[in-house]
Structures are given as structure tokens and as C-alpha cells.
Amino acid sequence: MSSALLRHPRFVSLEGGEGAGKTTAINAIYAALRARGHEVVLTREPGGTPLAERIRAIVLKPDADIADEPLSAEAELLLVFAARAQHVRQIIQPALQRGAYVVTDRFTDSSYAYQGGGRGLEADWIADLERRVVGLLPGLTLLLDVDVDVGRARANSRDMWPDRIENEQDDFFQRVREVFRDRARHDAQRFALIDASQPQDRVAADVVARVEQWLQEQERA
Ligand code: Z5A
């Protein structure tokens, strides 16, 4: 894969901290794109292929036989990129090539936020992996932004055990949020910042409005 980053006009990502409401929003985007007659592939990271889903389980919900072995930040970064390498080649690129829209719950911005901001790994290293392993940027990234306490309270209200990353402390998630917001400020052309503190239906409506605006801009271009 070449080392340049290609911004693809039919590739959409959703980003944000936990409890931001990505699940509802992604379904609303799916419905809006389908209503316009497009083929839409919904996917997620880490994951999206059987192998990448296995890697997701290692990173987020390790089996008992490896659960006690601390996962280094470096190994975590390489695992999420290994999953992404598979995901891009097996799912994302083929779908884009046949003319479908691809909507992913998280992409490389999450690596900058979690492994860069949260774990403190160098952004330059992540950028190098992004160029060498991924080569692809979404045309539109919706950042669902909400206070860490609000998002965590929502996520904790679910009847589910927290995963490895959800067990991190608030300061980790504050750093994650700062990196997301910083990236959105520096690439306002790609990012749309969505106020995810609103009720779920308002968040979904804002997301769909932003997607429709983006589709219209592309039709005019
Ligand atoms: N990760 C990484 O470290 N590096 C990488 O490169 C990548 C990922 C790609 C998996 O992501 C983890 O992988 C993630 C980052 C890491 N770890 N964390 N933390 P994930 O997307 O599967 O995990 P998540 O972000 O933690 O998911 P989440 O908490 O489910 O977030 P969400 O999808 O945005 O939330 P939701 O499921 O739509 O909603 C959660 C709950 O809140 C649910 O009960 C809703 O009904 C409620 N909710 C949502 N929105 C609202 C509003 N507006 N009002 C009230 N209640 C709401």
C-alpha cells in the first residue's frame, strides 16, 4: 500500500468516548443512506472481520488464560493496527470499490485518542502506521462529544461488565477526549462535531443532518 493517505468520499466514521451514543447514530445514518438508494456497509473497530474480531477480544475482553498478563501500550497499538489492516483490505476497500458507502463505528482517530492520548504513545508513530498500514481516511468523521462523567454514567448504567479499556480512570478518558477535540479543530473539513449531551433522538437528528449536508456538498462538487 502506498504511503499517502486517501480521503474517500463514501467512507464515514463515528468517533467519541464511551456512552456518546454511536450505536443509535450509526443506525440513523444507515437509514438515511439506504433511503437514498445506496448500498451501505456498517462495520466497527477494532473488528469487522472474523480475525479482527478475535483481536478485538484479545484487546478488550481477554480470556482467563491471558487476562493476568499486562498488555503493553505498544502491543495494544500494534494489535489495533493489525485488526485495521485486515479490516481495510477484507471489508472497507472492496466495499468502496464496488460503490457502497462504508460507515464505521471508530477508525484510526481512535488510535490517536486512546493509544496516543490515553496511553501516551507518540502521535508520529501512529501517523507512520496510518500511512503504511491504512492509507485511507474517511471523507466525513462525526465526533460525538460529551463530558466524560456523562458518557461514563450512561455506559455504566448498562447491565454489562466493563472491558479492559472501560476500566481505566477518568483522567485517561479526559486525555482521550482532548485528542479527539484537538484533531477535530485541526481538520474541520473532515470532522463534524456533534453535541452528544443532548437526548438521543436529537443527537441522531444532528448526525443525519450533517450527513445529508455532506452528501449535498459532494453532489455539487
Ligand atoms: N479502541 C482503541 O483503543 N483504539 C482503537 O484504535 C480503536 C478502538 C478503534 C471499543 O470501542 C473500544 O476500543 C473503545 C476504544 C477502543 N473503548 N472504550 N472505552 P466501542 O466503540 O465498542 O466501545 P465504547 O465506545 O466504549 O462503546 P459504548 O460505550 O457502547 O459507546 P457508544 O456506542 O457511543 O454508546 P451507545 O452504546 O450508543 O450508548 C451507551 C449507553 O448510553 C446506552 O445505554 C444508551 O442507551 C445510552 N445513551 C446513548 N446516548 C444517550 C443520550 N444521548 N442520552 C441518554 N442516554 C444515552
PDB file of N, CA, C and O in Angstrom, residues 45-47 49 51-53 55-56 78-88:
ATOM      1  N   GLU A  45     -14.659  -0.963  14.640  1.00  0.00           N
ATOM      2  CA  GLU A  45     -13.269  -1.245  15.004  1.00  0.00           C
ATOM      3  C   GLU A  45     -13.102  -1.186  16.510  1.00  0.00           C
ATOM      4  O   GLU A  45     -13.782  -0.381  17.161  1.00  0.00           O
ATOM      5  N   PRO A  46     -12.167  -1.938  17.115  1.00  0.00           N
ATOM      6  CA  PRO A  46     -11.473  -2.992  16.408  1.00  0.00           C
ATOM      7  C   PRO A  46     -12.469  -4.071  16.021  1.00  0.00           C
ATOM      8  O   PRO A  46     -13.373  -4.377  16.789  1.00  0.00           O
ATOM      9  N   GLY A  47     -12.283  -4.648  14.837  1.00  0.00           N
ATOM     10  CA  GLY A  47     -13.184  -5.716  14.420  1.00  0.00           C
ATOM     11  C   GLY A  47     -13.542  -5.591  12.962  1.00  0.00           C
ATOM     12  O   GLY A  47     -12.824  -5.007  12.162  1.00  0.00           O
ATOM     13  N   THR A  49     -13.910  -8.094  10.712  1.00  0.00           N
ATOM     14  CA  THR A  49     -13.681  -9.390  10.041  1.00  0.00           C
ATOM     15  C   THR A  49     -13.537 -10.411  11.164  1.00  0.00           C
ATOM     16  O   THR A  49     -13.249 -10.038  12.311  1.00  0.00           O
ATOM     17  N   LEU A  51     -11.092 -12.411  11.883  1.00  0.00           N
ATOM     18  CA  LEU A  51      -9.785 -12.303  12.530  1.00  0.00           C
ATOM     19  C   LEU A  51      -9.693 -11.018  13.374  1.00  0.00           C
ATOM     20  O   LEU A  51      -9.214 -11.032  14.517  1.00  0.00           O
ATOM     21  N   ALA A  52     -10.176  -9.927  12.806  1.00  0.00           N
ATOM     22  CA  ALA A  52     -10.107  -8.655  13.535  1.00  0.00           C
ATOM     23  C   ALA A  52     -10.991  -8.687  14.791  1.00  0.00           C
ATOM     24  O   ALA A  52     -10.660  -8.073  15.806  1.00  0.00           O
ATOM     25  N   GLU A  53     -12.098  -9.439  14.726  1.00  0.00           N
ATOM     26  CA  GLU A  53     -12.943  -9.580  15.925  1.00  0.00           C
ATOM     27  C   GLU A  53     -12.217 -10.381  17.004  1.00  0.00           C
ATOM     28  O   GLU A  53     -12.378 -10.135  18.198  1.00  0.00           O
ATOM     29  N   ILE A  55      -8.993 -10.285  17.433  1.00  0.00           N
ATOM     30  CA  ILE A  55      -8.032  -9.330  18.008  1.00  0.00           C
ATOM     31  C   ILE A  55      -8.769  -8.394  18.974  1.00  0.00           C
ATOM     32  O   ILE A  55      -8.274  -8.072  20.052  1.00  0.00           O
ATOM     33  N   ARG A  56      -9.993  -7.990  18.586  1.00  0.00           N
ATOM     34  CA  ARG A  56     -10.791  -7.140  19.476  1.00  0.00           C
ATOM     35  C   ARG A  56     -10.961  -7.805  20.852  1.00  0.00           C
ATOM     36  O   ARG A  56     -10.812  -7.164  21.895  1.00  0.00           O
ATOM     37  N   LEU A  78      -0.202  -2.038  18.273  1.00  0.00           N
ATOM     38  CA  LEU A  78       0.047  -2.901  17.110  1.00  0.00           C
ATOM     39  C   LEU A  78      -1.114  -3.860  16.872  1.00  0.00           C
ATOM     40  O   LEU A  78      -1.451  -4.165  15.723  1.00  0.00           O
ATOM     41  N   LEU A  79      -1.754  -4.291  17.945  1.00  0.00           N
ATOM     42  CA  LEU A  79      -2.928  -5.167  17.767  1.00  0.00           C
ATOM     43  C   LEU A  79      -4.070  -4.419  17.077  1.00  0.00           C
ATOM     44  O   LEU A  79      -4.706  -4.954  16.161  1.00  0.00           O
ATOM     45  N   VAL A  80      -4.345  -3.178  17.513  1.00  0.00           N
ATOM     46  CA  VAL A  80      -5.464  -2.483  16.851  1.00  0.00           C
ATOM     47  C   VAL A  80      -5.123  -2.193  15.384  1.00  0.00           C
ATOM     48  O   VAL A  80      -5.998  -2.242  14.515  1.00  0.00           O
ATOM     49  N   PHE A  81      -3.835  -1.972  15.096  1.00  0.00           N
ATOM     50  CA  PHE A  81      -3.473  -1.759  13.688  1.00  0.00           C
ATOM     51  C   PHE A  81      -3.475  -3.062  12.895  1.00  0.00           C
ATOM     52  O   PHE A  81      -3.769  -3.053  11.699  1.00  0.00           O
ATOM     53  N   ALA A  82      -3.155  -4.186  13.548  1.00  0.00           N
ATOM     54  CA  ALA A  82      -3.241  -5.479  12.842  1.00  0.00           C
ATOM     55  C   ALA A  82      -4.703  -5.731  12.459  1.00  0.00           C
ATOM     56  O   ALA A  82      -5.009  -6.145  11.332  1.00  0.00           O
ATOM     57  N   ALA A  83      -5.599  -5.475  13.397  1.00  0.00           N
ATOM     58  CA  ALA A  83      -7.029  -5.640  13.111  1.00  0.00           C
ATOM     59  C   ALA A  83      -7.448  -4.711  11.966  1.00  0.00           C
ATOM     60  O   ALA A  83      -8.185  -5.097  11.053  1.00  0.00           O
ATOM     61  N   ARG A  84      -6.947  -3.472  12.008  1.00  0.00           N
ATOM     62  CA  ARG A  84      -7.328  -2.487  10.977  1.00  0.00           C
ATOM     63  C   ARG A  84      -6.788  -2.887   9.601  1.00  0.00           C
ATOM     64  O   ARG A  84      -7.476  -2.692   8.576  1.00  0.00           O
ATOM     65  N   ALA A  85      -5.579  -3.437   9.568  1.00  0.00           N
ATOM     66  CA  ALA A  85      -5.001  -3.862   8.281  1.00  0.00           C
ATOM     67  C   ALA A  85      -5.922  -4.880   7.617  1.00  0.00           C
ATOM     68  O   ALA A  85      -6.174  -4.819   6.406  1.00  0.00           O
ATOM     69  N   GLN A  86      -6.438  -5.824   8.412  1.00  0.00           N
ATOM     70  CA  GLN A  86      -7.364  -6.834   7.878  1.00  0.00           C
ATOM     71  C   GLN A  86      -8.675  -6.195   7.451  1.00  0.00           C
ATOM     72  O   GLN A  86      -9.218  -6.479   6.389  1.00  0.00           O
ATOM     73  N   HIS A  87      -9.186  -5.348   8.321  1.00  0.00           N
ATOM     74  CA  HIS A  87     -10.488  -4.712   8.095  1.00  0.00           C
ATOM     75  C   HIS A  87     -10.485  -3.891   6.798  1.00  0.00           C
ATOM     76  O   HIS A  87     -11.411  -3.974   5.979  1.00  0.00           O
ATOM     77  N   VAL A  88      -9.418  -3.110   6.611  1.00  0.00           N
ATOM     78  CA  VAL A  88      -9.332  -2.258   5.418  1.00  0.00           C
ATOM     79  C   VAL A  88      -9.302  -3.127   4.159  1.00  0.00           C
ATOM     80  O   VAL A  88     -10.030  -2.866   3.191  1.00  0.00           O
TER      81      VAL A  88
END
